[in-house]
Amino acid sequence: MEEDKSKQNQKKETKPKEKPDKDVGKLVESGKTLTAEEKQALRKQKKEEQKLAKLAKVSQKQENAPEEEQKEDKKEKKQKQQQKKEEKKAPHISVIDSQKQNLTNIQHALAAPKVEREDIKEGDGELQSQNSLKTPSTHSKRSRGPSFYQQNLPGSEAKEELQKVGSIKEIALFSRLANFKELSGLKEKYHYLHPKILDLGLRIINEQYTSSNTRCIAMIQALKHFISDFTVPENKSLNRELEEELNKIIQFWQECRPFSTGLENAMRLIKEFVSQLNTKLTPTKQKSMINYKLNYIIQDKIIEADQSIIKKAMELFSDQEEELILILGGVQLLQMIFQEAKENNKRFKVVVADTSPDFEGREMVKRLSNLGIKCIYTMISGVNFLIHKVTKVFIGASSVLSNGAVVAKIGTSIITCMAARHQKPVVVFSETYKFSDKVNLDAINNNEIGDPQKLANNQKACQHGQGTQRSALGDWQKSKSLVLLNLKYDLTPCQNINMIICEFGRIPAISVPVVIRESQRENEENQENILDELDS
Amino acid sequence: MIETWEGKTFQGLLNDFEPACKRLLQLSQERGILDGKTALTMKAVIAIYQRLVKNVYTLHEDKEIEFIKEIIQEKSMILTQHSITAKNRISQNAKALMRDGMTVLIHGHSSVVMHTLIKAVQRGIKFDVVVTQSLNHLGQNVKKILENHKIPTKVIQDSAIALVMPKVDCIFVGCEAVVENGGIINKIGTFTLALVAQTFQKPFYVFTESLKFMKEFPLKQDDALRLASNGNEVDIENILIDYTPPEYITLLFTSIGIFTPSAVSDELIEFFSG
């Protein structure tokens, strides 16, 4: 049953790609396929500039475009659909395996999912392109300020302004958050950065790194490339210069997509380390020290931590009865846990609850059922019917705050509420580098706004290949009384959490501050150790 | 009790240590010094002792064996001393708790609770005690001991706790083990008592030596039962203990201070990771 379902999903996912659109012609004309954002940038350029300018742009992009993209030629794609379905399975597994393997392999493995992600994105790109014909700049940058003020303006004026500025409508409460915006200008703005850094930034925009662990590893790998290529101007100290550069890079990445707490912590660790370097050493020596530190973060804070969390998670599986475990969406760490549990012959089933509009759970169900794990796939609205049978609820956290509250994928709060209501134990898994000493009382701060267009997209139309009317909500951008809000995270209070598992062991949610204190102490010790070790 | 069997473990260095501990557990079970209780307390103490020895070992890794032995012995002496004086310190900590004219409900035969009550009487505080009948008419024994010390005591049936709860000022219990989230494992009926106490908004106090802190984390009652029965199948007709979650506990009076349930995990993390 479940496997059938997942197969269906598989088909559904692949369908949008097949859809040949009018736009394809234009794209083929330009000789190659680009990522969705690049394409949109391209389209805008078309409107603003002459064809000459466009050609110049294409040639510029050709240089920067990663090799993988060129493989993905549209014509080939149609022929190779079948092949791709098979390919699709492979990269995911390689990502997980790579965590266990050497660090050097990771960069390689991370490149792999890019290939398959791309074609999905292309589907999207086409969709968006059609839309942008109707409403010129759907989502582009816009000056801040609650949009409802504009509603007081006479209708025609408001409309004009909306079209002129091109707006994502804002909700007053969330106006503090960075808005979802079109990021076409970024590449030009930050053209002076290292190509690896820029490349990663674009991938981040394309949402290729859904797991913040892979995002963090990818960022550190890119930083390693950058640092090894970094040359110090004469008569200047390396760490000063490097610090400035790092700040710029981090700013760029943050503009691509806001950092999660884990990333913030990791970047802070790196910056602190760089600023504490001994300036008397030769630049090469200093570089090797930074390299050492970066490797340490990947190895110790992420990979080793995951391993020990997985080990501790095994104790949660009961030997006597079959466990029914509820999870939300796709979480890489949980997948690794289930894989390990399967290898240890634990008896369990997984209920994957999913949320729109991202449907990360589909990918998860597919991978789990490929591993031979029994799965049940449901929407979050169906959880109510299953919760009484569930024995445990597993949550992958995005960050853990010092009052014991957990920030996780949106929908988690609902699920934990339901679990608490039915007295089901809720277990949160998180590496300690995601622990934050901040305290949030609501999910409004530090949240992230996704693409509101996704909410408006008509799923049915997409699946059946009738791409003509894709927005189920019509021209929602022009409607004054309709605002779409696509948030990415929510906050679960500590009363609803029974246990947090991190590399320090199993802790109750209330004692997060102790772990933060301990891990800070450990970091300081480690910092000194590295400095001592390399000094001698 | 603790004195006798801790003396035996000195022989073991790190490698011999684990079998020695297991042997000890077995021995204690066979000889029946557990007195109707489970081996949980023993387990907890052994874990702490092991950790202590390990700490010493890592600190003085490069020193000679004789030297390490000496330090371990010294540490063990401190630990034994601690367990002896623990009761006194706990009753010292609980001094402020006892007031004239109050009624205390106790459950089971906990030596720490008895000690605290007797100390309070000796200080001239007058109070009543209500004790549950509990298994094997344990309540009658408790009544005898307390009346010897001139504490007016009434024995009630276990099923009458809800009935007497409105008249009670606070609840004192001992425990066999304190788990990582601040919950306790104790004689069966404790959880029921805690539930009723919360309904009537009465403070629920736990008296325990810090040696009973345990690095375990039960999520459900079943986990706790399995813990006590060494992973064997649990016979539901013959259960001796239950698990009380931390949200029902007001305070824990221990030999190292007065804790809220959440402070227990802080203490444990610090001890086992530091």
mmCIF file of C-alpha atoms in Angstrom, chain A residues 154-438:
data_model
loop_
_atom_site.group_PDB
_atom_site.id
_atom_site.type_symbol
_atom_site.label_atom_id
_atom_site.label_comp_id
_atom_site.label_asym_id
_atom_site.label_seq_id
_atom_site.Cartn_x
_atom_site.Cartn_y
_atom_site.Cartn_z
ATOM 1 C CA PRO A 154 -7.498 55.502 -4.544
ATOM 2 C CA GLY A 155 -7.727 52.227 -6.413
ATOM 3 C CA SER A 156 -6.065 53.180 -9.622
ATOM 4 C CA GLU A 157 -3.124 54.769 -7.906
ATOM 5 C CA ALA A 158 -2.604 51.774 -5.696
ATOM 6 C CA LYS A 159 -2.622 49.504 -8.675
ATOM 7 C CA GLU A 160 -0.166 51.644 -10.468
ATOM 8 C CA GLU A 161 2.165 51.672 -7.579
ATOM 9 C CA LEU A 162 1.931 47.959 -7.134
ATOM 10 C CA GLN A 163 2.847 47.372 -10.699
ATOM 11 C CA LYS A 164 5.568 49.945 -10.626
ATOM 12 C CA VAL A 165 7.321 48.645 -7.578
ATOM 13 C CA GLY A 166 6.274 45.058 -8.068
ATOM 14 C CA SER A 167 5.310 43.904 -4.682
ATOM 15 C CA ILE A 168 5.089 40.957 -2.465
ATOM 16 C CA LYS A 169 2.468 42.007 -0.094
ATOM 17 C CA GLU A 170 3.459 42.186 3.470
ATOM 18 C CA ILE A 171 1.628 41.449 6.637
ATOM 19 C CA ALA A 172 2.264 44.052 9.291
ATOM 20 C CA LEU A 173 3.129 41.530 11.973
ATOM 21 C CA PHE A 174 5.801 39.924 9.844
ATOM 22 C CA SER A 175 7.212 43.031 8.274
ATOM 23 C CA ARG A 176 10.285 42.709 10.450
ATOM 24 C CA LEU A 177 11.287 39.535 8.666
ATOM 25 C CA ALA A 178 13.334 39.636 5.560
ATOM 26 C CA ASN A 179 10.882 39.355 2.740
ATOM 27 C CA PHE A 180 10.987 36.801 0.068
ATOM 28 C CA LYS A 181 12.386 38.579 -2.925
ATOM 29 C CA GLU A 182 13.689 38.077 -6.358
ATOM 30 C CA LEU A 183 17.437 37.857 -6.139
ATOM 31 C CA SER A 184 18.514 38.530 -9.658
ATOM 32 C CA GLY A 185 20.713 41.485 -8.847
ATOM 33 C CA LEU A 186 22.745 39.690 -6.233
ATOM 34 C CA LYS A 187 25.233 38.125 -8.531
ATOM 35 C CA GLU A 188 26.117 41.445 -10.072
ATOM 36 C CA LYS A 189 26.221 43.142 -6.714
ATOM 37 C CA TYR A 190 28.678 40.659 -5.297
ATOM 38 C CA HIS A 191 30.589 39.889 -8.481
ATOM 39 C CA TYR A 192 33.924 40.418 -6.715
ATOM 40 C CA LEU A 193 33.509 37.355 -4.500
ATOM 41 C CA HIS A 194 35.157 34.018 -5.091
ATOM 42 C CA PRO A 195 33.338 31.965 -7.789
ATOM 43 C CA LYS A 196 32.798 29.022 -5.434
ATOM 44 C CA ILE A 197 31.097 31.325 -2.971
ATOM 45 C CA LEU A 198 28.881 32.829 -5.651
ATOM 46 C CA ASP A 199 28.040 29.416 -7.008
ATOM 47 C CA LEU A 200 26.971 28.191 -3.594
ATOM 48 C CA GLY A 201 24.911 31.320 -3.061
ATOM 49 C CA LEU A 202 22.944 30.616 -6.208
ATOM 50 C CA ARG A 203 22.387 27.036 -5.192
ATOM 51 C CA ILE A 204 21.087 28.214 -1.860
ATOM 52 C CA ILE A 205 18.618 30.482 -3.602
ATOM 53 C CA ASN A 206 17.435 27.502 -5.592
ATOM 54 C CA GLU A 207 16.658 25.722 -2.340
ATOM 55 C CA GLN A 208 18.990 22.887 -3.079
ATOM 56 C CA TYR A 209 19.974 22.564 0.544
ATOM 57 C CA THR A 210 16.852 21.793 2.468
ATOM 58 C CA SER A 211 18.787 20.310 5.366
ATOM 59 C CA SER A 212 20.731 22.904 7.290
ATOM 60 C CA ASN A 213 23.463 20.347 7.940
ATOM 61 C CA THR A 214 24.242 19.917 4.270
ATOM 62 C CA ARG A 215 24.005 23.659 3.825
ATOM 63 C CA CYS A 216 26.514 24.182 6.611
ATOM 64 C CA ILE A 217 28.920 21.600 5.234
ATOM 65 C CA ALA A 218 28.646 23.090 1.760
ATOM 66 C CA MET A 219 29.350 26.548 3.116
ATOM 67 C CA ILE A 220 32.404 25.408 4.988
ATOM 68 C CA GLN A 221 33.692 23.558 1.941
ATOM 69 C CA ALA A 222 33.270 26.710 -0.117
ATOM 70 C CA LEU A 223 35.067 28.704 2.557
ATOM 71 C CA LYS A 224 37.949 26.239 2.414
ATOM 72 C CA HIS A 225 38.314 26.825 -1.320
ATOM 73 C CA PHE A 226 38.115 30.524 -0.767
ATOM 74 C CA ILE A 227 40.745 30.553 1.955
ATOM 75 C CA SER A 228 43.187 28.411 0.038
ATOM 76 C CA ASP A 229 42.929 30.855 -2.903
ATOM 77 C CA PHE A 230 43.050 33.900 -0.704
ATOM 78 C CA THR A 231 46.120 36.079 -1.085
ATOM 79 C CA VAL A 232 47.115 38.660 1.424
ATOM 80 C CA PRO A 233 48.013 42.138 0.238
ATOM 81 C CA GLU A 234 51.534 43.063 1.251
ATOM 82 C CA ASN A 235 52.148 44.623 4.626
ATOM 83 C CA LYS A 236 48.775 43.567 5.857
ATOM 84 C CA SER A 237 47.895 40.891 8.345
ATOM 85 C CA LEU A 238 46.008 37.905 7.136
ATOM 86 C CA ASN A 239 43.402 37.681 9.825
ATOM 87 C CA ARG A 240 42.299 41.305 9.529
ATOM 88 C CA GLU A 241 41.824 41.020 5.790
ATOM 89 C CA LEU A 242 40.208 37.650 6.095
ATOM 90 C CA GLU A 243 37.777 38.853 8.694
ATOM 91 C CA GLU A 244 36.554 41.600 6.420
ATOM 92 C CA GLU A 245 36.182 39.200 3.534
ATOM 93 C CA LEU A 246 34.343 36.711 5.715
ATOM 94 C CA ASN A 247 31.895 39.367 6.776
ATOM 95 C CA LYS A 248 31.155 40.165 3.157
ATOM 96 C CA ILE A 249 30.687 36.510 2.288
ATOM 97 C CA ILE A 250 28.389 35.903 5.208
ATOM 98 C CA GLN A 251 26.369 38.953 4.300
ATOM 99 C CA PHE A 252 26.009 37.659 0.769
ATOM 100 C CA TRP A 253 24.884 34.225 1.889
ATOM 101 C CA GLN A 254 22.484 35.733 4.323
ATOM 102 C CA GLU A 255 20.921 37.738 1.551
ATOM 103 C CA CYS A 256 20.537 34.554 -0.452
ATOM 104 C CA ARG A 257 18.655 32.951 2.379
ATOM 105 C CA PRO A 258 18.523 33.938 6.044
ATOM 106 C CA PHE A 259 20.769 31.851 8.283
ATOM 107 C CA SER A 260 19.386 29.326 10.675
ATOM 108 C CA THR A 261 20.709 29.413 14.228
ATOM 109 C CA GLY A 262 23.049 26.525 13.578
ATOM 110 C CA LEU A 263 24.669 28.320 10.680
ATOM 111 C CA GLU A 264 24.961 31.490 12.690
ATOM 112 C CA ASN A 265 26.733 29.587 15.427
ATOM 113 C CA ALA A 266 29.066 27.844 13.018
ATOM 114 C CA MET A 267 29.988 31.101 11.271
ATOM 115 C CA ARG A 268 30.552 32.771 14.614
ATOM 116 C CA LEU A 269 32.911 29.984 15.610
ATOM 117 C CA ILE A 270 34.891 30.463 12.425
ATOM 118 C CA LYS A 271 35.050 34.222 12.769
ATOM 119 C CA GLU A 272 36.163 33.982 16.369
ATOM 120 C CA PHE A 273 38.859 31.566 15.428
ATOM 121 C CA VAL A 274 40.153 33.758 12.636
ATOM 122 C CA SER A 275 40.272 36.811 14.843
ATOM 123 C CA GLN A 276 42.250 34.954 17.500
ATOM 124 C CA LEU A 277 44.951 33.737 15.140
ATOM 125 C CA ASN A 278 48.526 34.460 16.011
ATOM 126 C CA THR A 279 49.570 37.208 13.620
ATOM 127 C CA LYS A 280 53.239 36.400 13.862
ATOM 128 C CA LEU A 281 52.861 33.173 11.949
ATOM 129 C CA THR A 282 53.310 32.910 8.211
ATOM 130 C CA PRO A 283 50.142 33.153 6.105
ATOM 131 C CA THR A 284 50.432 29.557 4.943
ATOM 132 C CA LYS A 285 50.673 28.370 8.497
ATOM 133 C CA GLN A 286 47.667 30.419 9.478
ATOM 134 C CA LYS A 287 45.727 29.088 6.542
ATOM 135 C CA SER A 288 46.439 25.535 7.524
ATOM 136 C CA MET A 289 45.222 26.311 11.024
ATOM 137 C CA ILE A 290 41.955 27.702 9.695
ATOM 138 C CA ASN A 291 41.619 24.689 7.477
ATOM 139 C CA TYR A 292 42.107 22.458 10.467
ATOM 140 C CA LYS A 293 39.410 24.295 12.354
ATOM 141 C CA LEU A 294 36.962 24.102 9.461
ATOM 142 C CA ASN A 295 37.521 20.375 9.164
ATOM 143 C CA TYR A 296 37.014 20.079 12.868
ATOM 144 C CA ILE A 297 33.647 21.785 12.667
ATOM 145 C CA ILE A 298 32.425 19.514 9.898
ATOM 146 C CA GLN A 299 33.809 16.364 11.416
ATOM 147 C CA ASP A 300 33.155 16.917 15.083
ATOM 148 C CA LYS A 301 30.145 19.203 15.236
ATOM 149 C CA ILE A 302 28.129 17.614 12.466
ATOM 150 C CA ILE A 303 29.222 14.169 11.362
ATOM 151 C CA GLU A 304 30.420 12.743 14.666
ATOM 152 C CA ALA A 305 27.557 14.421 16.469
ATOM 153 C CA ASP A 306 25.075 12.815 14.102
ATOM 154 C CA GLN A 307 26.661 9.439 14.650
ATOM 155 C CA SER A 308 26.413 9.662 18.406
ATOM 156 C CA ILE A 309 22.839 10.925 18.192
ATOM 157 C CA ILE A 310 21.949 7.973 15.991
ATOM 158 C CA LYS A 311 23.559 5.621 18.469
ATOM 159 C CA LYS A 312 21.602 7.096 21.348
ATOM 160 C CA ALA A 313 18.400 7.023 19.348
ATOM 161 C CA MET A 314 18.634 3.245 19.068
ATOM 162 C CA GLU A 315 17.823 2.971 22.760
ATOM 163 C CA LEU A 316 14.453 4.527 22.065
ATOM 164 C CA PHE A 317 13.247 1.605 20.001
ATOM 165 C CA SER A 318 11.471 -0.876 22.183
ATOM 166 C CA ASP A 319 12.358 -4.547 21.821
ATOM 167 C CA GLN A 320 9.021 -5.814 22.978
ATOM 168 C CA GLU A 321 6.539 -4.071 20.756
ATOM 169 C CA GLU A 322 6.430 -2.633 17.290
ATOM 170 C CA GLU A 323 6.922 1.110 17.359
ATOM 171 C CA LEU A 324 4.851 3.461 15.250
ATOM 172 C CA ILE A 325 6.801 6.654 14.858
ATOM 173 C CA LEU A 326 5.358 9.902 13.606
ATOM 174 C CA ILE A 327 7.579 12.376 11.798
ATOM 175 C CA LEU A 328 6.946 15.578 9.870
ATOM 176 C CA GLY A 329 8.310 16.101 6.393
ATOM 177 C CA GLY A 330 11.769 15.030 5.345
ATOM 178 C CA VAL A 331 14.594 15.241 7.847
ATOM 179 C CA GLN A 332 17.965 13.858 6.942
ATOM 180 C CA LEU A 333 18.990 12.978 10.483
ATOM 181 C CA LEU A 334 15.801 11.040 11.091
ATOM 182 C CA GLN A 335 16.297 9.149 7.887
ATOM 183 C CA MET A 336 19.743 8.116 9.062
ATOM 184 C CA ILE A 337 18.267 7.003 12.370
ATOM 185 C CA PHE A 338 15.637 4.865 10.681
ATOM 186 C CA GLN A 339 18.234 3.379 8.407
ATOM 187 C CA GLU A 340 20.376 2.392 11.372
ATOM 188 C CA ALA A 341 17.368 1.033 13.238
ATOM 189 C CA LYS A 342 16.478 -1.076 10.214
ATOM 190 C CA GLU A 343 19.983 -2.475 10.155
ATOM 191 C CA ASN A 344 19.691 -3.321 13.844
ATOM 192 C CA ASN A 345 16.484 -5.240 13.132
ATOM 193 C CA LYS A 346 14.278 -3.000 15.217
ATOM 194 C CA ARG A 347 10.590 -3.421 14.615
ATOM 195 C CA PHE A 348 8.970 -0.155 13.653
ATOM 196 C CA LYS A 349 6.784 1.672 11.172
ATOM 197 C CA VAL A 350 7.002 5.312 10.223
ATOM 198 C CA VAL A 351 4.138 7.712 9.711
ATOM 199 C CA VAL A 352 5.289 10.579 7.527
ATOM 200 C CA ALA A 353 3.045 13.600 7.846
ATOM 201 C CA ASP A 354 3.516 16.146 5.110
ATOM 202 C CA THR A 355 2.730 19.792 4.591
ATOM 203 C CA SER A 356 2.071 21.877 1.535
ATOM 204 C CA PRO A 357 3.513 23.626 -0.359
ATOM 205 C CA ASP A 358 6.937 21.968 -0.190
ATOM 206 C CA PHE A 359 5.931 18.304 0.177
ATOM 207 C CA GLU A 360 9.309 17.272 1.534
ATOM 208 C CA GLY A 361 7.686 14.183 2.958
ATOM 209 C CA ARG A 362 7.259 12.608 -0.463
ATOM 210 C CA GLU A 363 10.974 12.405 -0.964
ATOM 211 C CA MET A 364 11.305 10.973 2.543
ATOM 212 C CA VAL A 365 8.693 8.273 2.000
ATOM 213 C CA LYS A 366 10.342 7.308 -1.233
ATOM 214 C CA ARG A 367 13.725 6.937 0.357
ATOM 215 C CA LEU A 368 12.445 5.092 3.405
ATOM 216 C CA SER A 369 10.423 2.635 1.377
ATOM 217 C CA ASN A 370 13.469 2.058 -0.802
ATOM 218 C CA LEU A 371 15.272 1.048 2.367
ATOM 219 C CA GLY A 372 12.540 -1.469 3.072
ATOM 220 C CA ILE A 373 11.001 0.474 5.928
ATOM 221 C CA LYS A 374 7.250 0.352 6.261
ATOM 222 C CA CYS A 375 5.772 3.817 5.848
ATOM 223 C CA ILE A 376 2.429 5.490 6.025
ATOM 224 C CA TYR A 377 2.127 8.767 4.155
ATOM 225 C CA THR A 378 -0.447 11.327 5.161
ATOM 226 C CA MET A 379 -1.053 15.045 5.128
ATOM 227 C CA ILE A 380 -0.801 16.885 8.401
ATOM 228 C CA SER A 381 -4.572 17.174 8.381
ATOM 229 C CA GLY A 382 -4.811 13.382 8.594
ATOM 230 C CA VAL A 383 -2.638 12.976 11.647
ATOM 231 C CA ASN A 384 -5.612 13.169 13.962
ATOM 232 C CA PHE A 385 -6.778 9.763 12.777
ATOM 233 C CA LEU A 386 -3.435 8.100 13.393
ATOM 234 C CA ILE A 387 -2.185 9.768 16.550
ATOM 235 C CA HIS A 388 -3.810 7.322 18.956
ATOM 236 C CA LYS A 389 -1.839 4.435 17.432
ATOM 237 C CA VAL A 390 1.463 6.306 17.378
ATOM 238 C CA THR A 391 3.969 5.335 20.078
ATOM 239 C CA LYS A 392 6.510 8.122 19.679
ATOM 240 C CA VAL A 393 6.898 11.398 17.825
ATOM 241 C CA PHE A 394 10.319 12.258 16.401
ATOM 242 C CA ILE A 395 11.196 15.850 15.548
ATOM 243 C CA GLY A 396 14.255 17.183 13.726
ATOM 244 C CA ALA A 397 14.957 20.632 15.113
ATOM 245 C CA SER A 398 16.180 23.656 13.222
ATOM 246 C CA SER A 399 17.319 25.217 16.450
ATOM 247 C CA VAL A 400 16.848 24.746 20.168
ATOM 248 C CA LEU A 401 16.428 27.849 22.321
ATOM 249 C CA SER A 402 17.658 28.185 25.859
ATOM 250 C CA ASN A 403 14.185 28.168 27.391
ATOM 251 C CA GLY A 404 13.735 24.686 25.981
ATOM 252 C CA ALA A 405 11.548 25.749 23.074
ATOM 253 C CA VAL A 406 12.315 24.202 19.721
ATOM 254 C CA VAL A 407 12.218 25.919 16.345
ATOM 255 C CA ALA A 408 11.380 23.422 13.641
ATOM 256 C CA LYS A 409 9.720 23.051 10.268
ATOM 257 C CA ILE A 410 6.306 24.604 10.139
ATOM 258 C CA GLY A 411 3.615 22.214 11.299
ATOM 259 C CA THR A 412 5.692 20.788 14.137
ATOM 260 C CA SER A 413 3.836 22.826 16.676
ATOM 261 C CA ILE A 414 0.522 21.331 15.617
ATOM 262 C CA ILE A 415 1.891 17.817 15.735
ATOM 263 C CA THR A 416 3.439 18.185 19.176
ATOM 264 C CA CYS A 417 0.253 19.755 20.499
ATOM 265 C CA MET A 418 -1.651 16.738 19.300
ATOM 266 C CA ALA A 419 0.933 14.375 20.754
ATOM 267 C CA ALA A 420 0.801 16.105 24.118
ATOM 268 C CA ARG A 421 -2.976 15.923 24.071
ATOM 269 C CA HIS A 422 -2.774 12.171 23.549
ATOM 270 C CA GLN A 423 0.108 11.709 26.018
ATOM 271 C CA LYS A 424 2.554 10.535 23.371
ATOM 272 C CA PRO A 425 6.236 11.128 24.039
ATOM 273 C CA VAL A 426 7.869 13.744 21.805
ATOM 274 C CA VAL A 427 11.582 13.349 21.146
ATOM 275 C CA VAL A 428 13.629 16.090 19.510
ATOM 276 C CA PHE A 429 16.927 15.398 17.755
ATOM 277 C CA SER A 430 19.464 18.154 17.386
ATOM 278 C CA GLU A 431 23.214 18.644 17.207
ATOM 279 C CA THR A 432 24.509 20.994 19.877
ATOM 280 C CA TYR A 433 25.764 23.510 17.361
ATOM 281 C CA LYS A 434 22.115 24.335 16.748
ATOM 282 C CA PHE A 435 21.533 25.242 20.381
ATOM 283 C CA SER A 436 21.037 28.946 20.824
ATOM 284 C CA ASP A 437 21.335 31.101 23.907
ATOM 285 C CA LYS A 438 18.507 33.249 22.627
#
